[in-house]
CSV table of C-alpha atoms in Angstrom, one decimal:
chain,number,residue,atom,x,y,z
U,1,MET,CA,73.9,147.1,-130.4
U,2,LEU,CA,70.2,147.7,-130.3
U,3,ALA,CA,69.4,144.8,-127.9
U,4,PRO,CA,68.3,146.1,-124.5
U,5,ILE,CA,70.8,145.8,-121.7
U,6,VAL,CA,68.3,144.9,-118.9
U,7,GLY,CA,64.6,144.8,-118.9
U,8,ASP,CA,63.8,147.7,-116.6
U,9,ALA,CA,66.7,149.9,-117.8
U,10,PRO,CA,67.0,149.0,-121.6
U,11,CYS,CA,69.7,151.6,-122.1
U,12,GLY,CA,71.7,150.9,-118.9
U,13,PRO,CA,73.2,153.5,-116.6
U,14,ASP,CA,74.8,156.9,-117.6
U,15,LEU,CA,78.5,156.2,-117.7
U,16,GLU,CA,79.6,159.7,-118.5
U,17,TYR,CA,82.1,159.7,-115.6
U,18,ASP,CA,83.1,156.1,-116.1
U,19,GLU,CA,86.9,155.6,-116.6
U,20,ASP,CA,86.3,153.9,-119.9
U,21,PHE,CA,84.1,156.7,-121.1
U,22,LEU,CA,86.6,159.3,-120.2
U,23,GLN,CA,89.4,157.2,-121.9
U,24,LEU,CA,87.1,157.0,-125.0
U,25,GLN,CA,87.0,160.8,-125.3
U,26,GLN,CA,90.7,161.2,-124.8
U,27,CYS,CA,91.5,158.6,-127.5
U,28,ALA,CA,89.1,160.3,-129.9
U,29,ALA,CA,90.4,163.8,-129.3
U,30,GLY,CA,94.2,163.0,-129.8
U,31,ARG,CA,96.5,165.8,-128.8
U,32,PRO,CA,97.5,169.0,-130.5
U,33,GLU,CA,101.1,170.1,-130.8
U,34,GLU,CA,102.3,171.8,-127.7
U,35,GLN,CA,105.3,174.1,-127.1
U,36,TYR,CA,106.9,175.1,-123.8
U,37,GLY,CA,109.8,177.5,-124.5
U,38,ALA,CA,112.2,175.5,-126.7
U,39,THR,CA,110.5,172.2,-126.0
U,40,VAL,CA,108.0,171.0,-128.6
U,41,ILE,CA,105.7,168.1,-127.9
U,42,ALA,CA,104.5,166.6,-131.1
U,43,ALA,CA,100.9,166.2,-131.9
U,44,ARG,CA,99.2,162.9,-131.4
U,45,ALA,CA,96.6,161.6,-133.8
U,46,PRO,CA,93.4,160.0,-132.4
U,47,ASP,CA,93.7,156.3,-131.8
U,48,TRP,CA,90.7,155.1,-133.8
U,49,ALA,CA,91.3,151.4,-133.2
U,50,ARG,CA,91.2,152.1,-129.5
U,51,VAL,CA,88.1,154.2,-129.9
U,52,GLU,CA,86.3,151.4,-131.7
U,53,ALA,CA,87.3,148.9,-129.0
U,54,LEU,CA,86.4,151.1,-126.2
U,55,GLY,CA,83.1,152.3,-127.8
U,56,THR,CA,82.0,148.8,-128.6
U,57,ALA,CA,82.7,147.6,-125.1
U,58,LEU,CA,80.8,150.6,-123.6
U,59,PHE,CA,77.8,149.8,-125.8
U,60,ALA,CA,77.4,146.6,-124.0
U,61,ARG,CA,76.9,148.6,-120.9
U,62,THR,CA,75.1,151.7,-122.0
U,63,LYS,CA,73.2,153.0,-125.0
U,64,ASP,CA,74.7,156.5,-125.2
U,65,LEU,CA,74.6,158.9,-128.2
U,66,ARG,CA,77.9,160.5,-127.1
U,67,VAL,CA,79.6,157.1,-127.3
U,68,LEU,CA,78.1,156.6,-130.7
U,69,ALA,CA,79.5,159.9,-131.9
U,70,GLU,CA,83.0,158.7,-131.1
U,71,LEU,CA,82.3,155.3,-132.6
U,72,ALA,CA,81.1,157.1,-135.9
U,73,GLY,CA,84.5,158.7,-136.3
U,74,ALA,CA,86.2,155.3,-135.8
U,75,TRP,CA,83.8,153.5,-138.2
U,76,VAL,CA,84.2,156.1,-141.0
U,77,ARG,CA,87.9,156.0,-140.7
U,78,ALA,CA,88.0,152.2,-140.8
U,79,HIS,CA,85.1,151.4,-143.2
U,80,GLY,CA,84.4,154.6,-145.1
U,81,LEU,CA,80.9,155.7,-146.0
U,82,PRO,CA,79.2,152.3,-145.0
U,83,GLY,CA,80.7,153.0,-141.5
U,84,TYR,CA,79.2,156.4,-141.3
U,85,ALA,CA,75.8,155.2,-142.6
U,86,GLN,CA,75.8,152.4,-139.9
U,87,ALA,CA,76.4,155.0,-137.2
U,88,LEU,CA,73.6,157.2,-138.4
U,89,ARG,CA,71.2,154.4,-138.9
U,90,LEU,CA,72.0,153.2,-135.4
U,91,ALA,CA,71.3,156.6,-134.0
U,92,ALA,CA,68.0,156.8,-135.7
U,93,SER,CA,67.1,153.3,-134.4
U,94,LEU,CA,68.1,154.2,-130.9
U,95,LEU,CA,66.0,157.3,-130.9
U,96,SER,CA,63.0,155.5,-132.4
U,97,ARG,CA,63.1,152.6,-130.0
U,98,TYR,CA,64.5,154.1,-126.8
U,99,TRP,CA,63.6,157.7,-126.9
U,100,ASP,CA,62.8,158.0,-123.2
U,101,SER,CA,65.8,156.1,-121.9
U,102,VAL,CA,68.7,156.6,-124.3
U,103,HIS,CA,71.6,158.7,-123.0
U,104,PRO,CA,72.0,161.6,-122.6
U,105,GLN,CA,68.5,161.6,-121.1
U,106,LEU,CA,66.0,164.5,-121.5
U,107,ALA,CA,65.4,165.0,-117.8
U,108,ILE,CA,67.8,164.7,-114.8
U,109,ASP,CA,66.3,165.1,-111.4
U,110,ASP,CA,63.0,166.2,-112.9
U,111,PHE,CA,64.7,169.0,-114.7
U,112,SER,CA,64.0,168.9,-118.5
U,113,ASP,CA,66.9,169.9,-120.7
U,114,PRO,CA,67.1,168.5,-124.3
U,115,MET,CA,70.4,170.3,-125.0
U,116,PRO,CA,72.8,167.5,-124.0
U,117,ARG,CA,71.0,165.1,-126.4
U,118,VAL,CA,70.8,167.5,-129.2
U,119,ASN,CA,74.5,168.2,-128.7
U,120,ALA,CA,75.3,164.6,-128.8
U,121,LEU,CA,73.4,164.3,-132.1
U,122,ASN,CA,75.1,167.4,-133.4
U,123,ALA,CA,78.5,165.6,-132.8
U,124,LEU,CA,77.4,163.1,-135.4
U,125,THR,CA,76.8,165.8,-138.1
U,126,CYS,CA,78.9,168.8,-137.2
U,127,PRO,CA,81.8,169.8,-139.5
U,128,GLN,CA,84.3,168.9,-136.8
U,129,GLY,CA,83.2,165.4,-136.3
U,130,ALA,CA,82.6,162.3,-138.4
U,131,ALA,CA,80.8,164.2,-141.1
U,132,ARG,CA,84.1,165.9,-142.0
U,133,PHE,CA,85.7,162.4,-142.4
U,134,ALA,CA,82.7,161.2,-144.4
U,135,ARG,CA,83.0,164.0,-146.9
U,136,ASP,CA,86.6,163.0,-147.7
U,137,CYS,CA,85.6,159.3,-148.1
U,138,LEU,CA,85.8,157.6,-151.5
U,139,LEU,CA,82.3,157.7,-153.1
U,140,ILE,CA,83.0,156.2,-156.6
U,141,GLY,CA,86.3,155.1,-158.1
U,142,ALA,CA,89.0,157.6,-157.0
U,143,LEU,CA,86.4,160.3,-156.3
U,144,THR,CA,85.5,161.4,-152.8
U,145,VAL,CA,82.1,162.8,-151.9
U,146,LYS,CA,83.6,166.3,-151.9
U,147,GLU,CA,85.3,165.8,-155.2
U,148,ALA,CA,82.2,164.4,-156.8
U,149,ASP,CA,80.2,167.3,-155.6
U,150,ALA,CA,82.8,169.8,-156.9
U,151,ALA,CA,82.9,168.1,-160.2
U,152,LEU,CA,79.2,168.4,-160.7
U,153,GLU,CA,79.4,172.1,-159.9
U,154,VAL,CA,81.2,172.5,-163.3
U,155,ARG,CA,78.4,172.5,-165.9
U,156,ASP,CA,79.6,172.3,-169.4
U,157,THR,CA,78.4,171.3,-172.9
U,158,THR,CA,80.8,168.5,-173.6
U,159,GLY,CA,79.2,165.9,-171.2
U,160,ALA,CA,82.0,165.6,-168.6
U,161,SER,CA,79.7,166.1,-165.7
U,162,ASP,CA,77.0,164.0,-167.5
U,163,ARG,CA,79.4,161.1,-167.7
U,164,LEU,CA,79.9,161.2,-164.0
U,165,LEU,CA,76.2,161.5,-163.4
U,166,HIS,CA,75.7,158.4,-165.5
U,167,GLU,CA,78.4,156.5,-163.7
U,168,LEU,CA,76.8,157.3,-160.3
U,169,ARG,CA,73.4,156.3,-161.5
U,170,ALA,CA,74.8,153.0,-162.9
U,171,ALA,CA,76.5,152.4,-159.5
U,172,PHE,CA,73.1,152.6,-157.8
U,173,ASP,CA,71.5,150.4,-160.4
U,174,GLN,CA,74.2,147.8,-159.9
U,175,GLY,CA,73.9,147.9,-156.1
U,176,ASP,CA,77.3,149.5,-155.4
U,177,ALA,CA,77.6,149.2,-151.6
U,178,THR,CA,79.5,152.5,-151.0
U,179,VAL,CA,77.4,154.7,-153.2
U,180,ARG,CA,74.1,153.3,-151.8
U,181,ALA,CA,75.5,153.6,-148.2
U,182,ALA,CA,76.2,157.3,-148.8
U,183,PHE,CA,72.6,158.0,-149.7
U,184,ASP,CA,71.3,155.8,-146.8
U,185,ALA,CA,73.4,158.1,-144.5
U,186,LEU,CA,71.4,161.0,-146.0
U,187,ASP,CA,68.2,159.2,-145.4
U,188,ALA,CA,69.2,158.3,-141.8
U,189,LEU,CA,69.9,162.0,-141.1
U,190,ALA,CA,66.5,162.9,-142.4
U,191,ASP,CA,65.0,160.3,-140.1
U,192,ILE,CA,67.0,161.6,-137.1
U,193,ARG,CA,65.7,165.1,-137.8
U,194,ALA,CA,62.1,163.9,-138.2
U,195,ILE,CA,62.2,162.2,-134.8
U,196,VAL,CA,63.7,165.1,-133.1
U,197,ARG,CA,61.2,167.5,-134.6
U,198,ASP,CA,58.3,165.2,-133.7
U,199,LYS,CA,59.4,164.8,-130.0
U,200,LEU,CA,60.9,168.2,-129.3
U,201,GLY,CA,59.4,170.6,-131.8
U,202,ASP,CA,60.8,172.9,-134.4
U,203,GLU,CA,62.8,174.9,-131.9
U,204,TRP,CA,65.4,172.0,-131.6
U,205,SER,CA,67.3,171.3,-134.8
U,206,ILE,CA,70.3,169.2,-135.8
U,207,GLU,CA,73.2,170.9,-137.5
U,208,GLU,CA,73.7,170.3,-141.3
U,209,SER,CA,77.2,169.5,-142.4
U,210,ALA,CA,78.9,170.0,-145.7
U,211,PHE,CA,78.7,166.2,-146.2
U,212,GLU,CA,74.9,166.4,-146.0
U,213,GLY,CA,74.9,169.3,-148.3
U,214,ALA,CA,77.1,167.6,-150.8
U,215,LEU,CA,74.9,164.4,-150.8
U,216,ALA,CA,71.7,166.4,-151.2
U,217,HIS,CA,73.3,168.1,-154.2
U,218,LEU,CA,74.3,164.8,-155.7
U,219,ARG,CA,70.9,163.2,-155.2
U,220,LYS,CA,69.2,166.2,-156.8
U,221,SER,CA,71.7,166.0,-159.7
U,222,ILE,CA,71.1,162.4,-160.5
U,223,GLY,CA,67.4,162.7,-160.4
U,224,GLU,CA,66.8,160.1,-157.7
U,225,ALA,CA,63.5,158.5,-157.5
U,226,GLN,CA,61.5,158.4,-154.3
U,227,VAL,CA,63.1,156.5,-151.5
U,228,ASP,CA,61.6,153.1,-150.8
U,229,ALA,CA,59.8,153.7,-147.4
U,230,SER,CA,60.1,150.1,-146.4
U,231,ARG,CA,63.8,149.8,-147.4
U,232,LYS,CA,63.3,146.1,-148.1
U,233,GLN,CA,66.6,145.8,-150.0
U,234,PRO,CA,69.5,146.0,-147.5
U,235,ALA,CA,72.8,147.1,-149.0
U,236,PRO,CA,75.5,144.3,-149.1
U,237,GLY,CA,76.9,143.7,-145.6
U,238,ALA,CA,73.9,145.4,-143.8
U,239,THR,CA,73.2,144.4,-140.2
U,240,ALA,CA,70.4,144.6,-137.8
U,241,ASP,CA,72.4,147.3,-135.9
U,242,GLY,CA,71.6,150.0,-138.4
U,243,SER,CA,73.8,149.4,-141.4
U,244,PRO,CA,73.0,151.0,-144.7
U,245,ASN,CA,69.6,150.2,-146.2
U,246,ALA,CA,68.9,150.3,-149.9
U,247,VAL,CA,67.5,153.2,-151.9
U,248,ALA,CA,65.8,152.8,-155.1
U,249,LEU,CA,66.9,154.9,-158.1
U,250,GLN,CA,65.7,155.2,-161.7
U,251,ALA,CA,67.8,153.0,-163.9
U,252,PRO,CA,70.1,154.9,-166.3
U,253,SER,CA,68.8,155.1,-169.9
U,254,ALA,CA,72.2,154.2,-171.2
U,255,ASP,CA,75.4,152.5,-170.1
U,256,ALA,CA,77.6,154.7,-167.9
U,257,SER,CA,80.8,156.1,-169.5
U,258,ALA,CA,84.0,155.7,-167.7
U,259,TRP,CA,84.3,159.2,-166.3
U,260,ARG,CA,87.7,158.6,-164.7
U,261,THR,CA,89.3,157.6,-167.9
U,262,MET,CA,87.5,160.1,-170.1
U,263,GLN,CA,89.5,161.8,-173.0
U,264,ILE,CA,90.3,165.4,-172.6
U,265,SER,CA,88.1,167.1,-175.2
U,266,SER,CA,87.3,170.5,-173.9
U,267,ARG,CA,88.5,173.3,-171.7
U,268,ALA,CA,86.0,172.2,-169.1
U,269,ASP,CA,87.5,168.8,-169.1
U,270,VAL,CA,90.9,170.4,-168.4
U,271,ASP,CA,89.4,172.3,-165.5
U,272,LEU,CA,88.0,169.1,-164.0
U,273,GLY,CA,91.5,167.5,-164.3
U,274,LEU,CA,93.2,170.4,-162.6
U,275,GLU,CA,90.5,170.3,-159.8
U,276,GLN,CA,91.3,166.6,-159.2
U,277,MET,CA,95.1,167.4,-158.9
U,278,CYS,CA,94.4,170.1,-156.5
U,279,ARG,CA,92.1,167.8,-154.4
U,280,TYR,CA,94.8,165.2,-154.3
U,281,PHE,CA,97.4,167.6,-152.9
U,282,GLU,CA,95.0,169.1,-150.4
U,283,GLN,CA,94.1,165.7,-149.1
U,284,HIS,CA,97.4,163.7,-149.3
U,285,GLU,CA,100.2,166.4,-149.4
U,286,PRO,CA,98.7,169.5,-147.9
U,287,SER,CA,102.2,171.2,-147.5
U,288,HIS,CA,103.0,170.9,-151.1
U,289,PRO,CA,102.9,174.2,-153.0
U,290,ALA,CA,101.6,172.7,-156.3
U,291,PRO,CA,98.0,173.7,-155.7
U,292,ILE,CA,99.0,177.3,-155.7
U,293,PHE,CA,100.0,177.2,-159.2
U,294,LEU,CA,97.3,174.7,-160.3
U,295,ARG,CA,94.6,177.0,-158.9
U,296,ARG,CA,96.1,179.9,-160.8
U,297,ALA,CA,96.1,177.9,-163.9
U,298,GLN,CA,92.3,177.2,-163.3
U,299,ARG,CA,91.7,180.9,-163.0
U,300,LEU,CA,93.6,181.6,-166.3
U,301,LEU,CA,91.5,179.1,-168.3
U,302,ALA,CA,88.6,181.5,-168.7
U,303,LEU,CA,90.7,184.5,-169.6
U,304,ASN,CA,91.8,185.8,-172.9
U,305,PHE,CA,95.4,186.7,-173.9
U,306,TYR,CA,95.3,190.3,-172.6
U,307,GLU,CA,93.7,189.2,-169.3
U,308,ILE,CA,96.4,186.5,-168.7
U,309,ILE,CA,99.2,189.0,-169.3
U,310,ARG,CA,97.5,191.4,-166.8
U,311,ASP,CA,97.3,188.6,-164.3
U,312,ILE,CA,100.8,187.1,-164.6
U,313,ALA,CA,102.9,190.1,-165.6
U,314,PRO,CA,100.9,193.3,-165.2
U,315,ASP,CA,104.2,195.4,-165.6
U,316,SER,CA,104.4,194.2,-169.2
U,317,LEU,CA,101.1,195.7,-170.3
U,318,HIS,CA,102.6,198.9,-171.3
U,319,GLN,CA,105.3,197.2,-173.5
U,320,LEU,CA,102.7,194.9,-174.9
U,321,GLU,CA,100.6,197.9,-175.9
U,322,MET,CA,103.7,199.5,-177.5
U,323,LEU,CA,104.5,196.4,-179.5
U,324,SER,CA,100.9,195.9,-180.6
U,325,GLY,CA,100.4,199.5,-181.5
U,326,ARG,CA,97.5,199.9,-179.1
U,327,PRO,CA,97.1,202.9,-176.8
U,328,ALA,CA,97.2,202.5,-173.1
U,329,ASP,CA,93.4,202.5,-173.0
U,330,GLY,CA,93.1,199.9,-175.7
U,331,GLU,CA,92.4,196.9,-173.5
U,332,ARG,CA,88.8,196.5,-174.6
U,333,ARG,CA,89.7,196.7,-178.3
U,334,LEU,CA,92.7,194.3,-178.0
U,335,THR,CA,90.5,191.9,-176.0
U,336,GLU,CA,87.9,191.9,-178.8
U,337,GLU,CA,90.5,191.2,-181.4
U,338,THR,CA,92.4,188.5,-179.4
């Protein structure tokens, strides 16, 4: 997909108004639910298989970042994090090799306007695009990028988050394709930003997504070593089209514990388990009411007896005070004794 199309026009013509280009955008957009009076037209999800077929065919005719943005959505849906990493690496390679000719071009009829190209790159990283799907992709075991990031936010003294860190580091050390692809995606985003900054200056910037923030947090948490600048070790399944490249990490000092099968040994572990349950329902059964009660249970974990009663049955506080022999202003004293 990086091979030039023709010698004097390596990126081919601009096909923005081509029938296949327009159909690609329609297939990727899907259709929201519509209602006309009593008639309801059901929503239609994007046809990602069709998007991949159309986008791949278009790339044989044109090198266009707008086409790649739609392909990225299809690849991440079909192939997970390696698919997203491949799209970002391909984008970085296109910018590096074909800066003057890749579409959208920087100048049309001698009028310079970088905005269309920057917008096309933002479509690769914005929260509404492929980055949103990538954040919900599995990273390790049953954990998504979003879930792993959330789990590491819970710092405890029992080692639950440390066990997850060790498992992630072990996955790097063992060459796990998905984990390494996730961090190659982060490297590719950094390369894209560096190229844009070098060519256009600091006034033009690429949006940062929650996916990128989550991966940056994970990288910082596991104490990653410097990225191998030469990237001589491609991840399994890498291709010349910009598939994930390897990154070097410090080897863990001890074997990783099985975080997913850890024993519940602390309140923090319970909180992590409840978070996992909530994430499941939010991702797979968003209409189910269970997360309402699970989130409430999470809030109650940090409370003492008096605070729990105040949260779940505030009208019972007066009766509780009567039974306990405490005055109405005795919350602080009862809290200290509970």
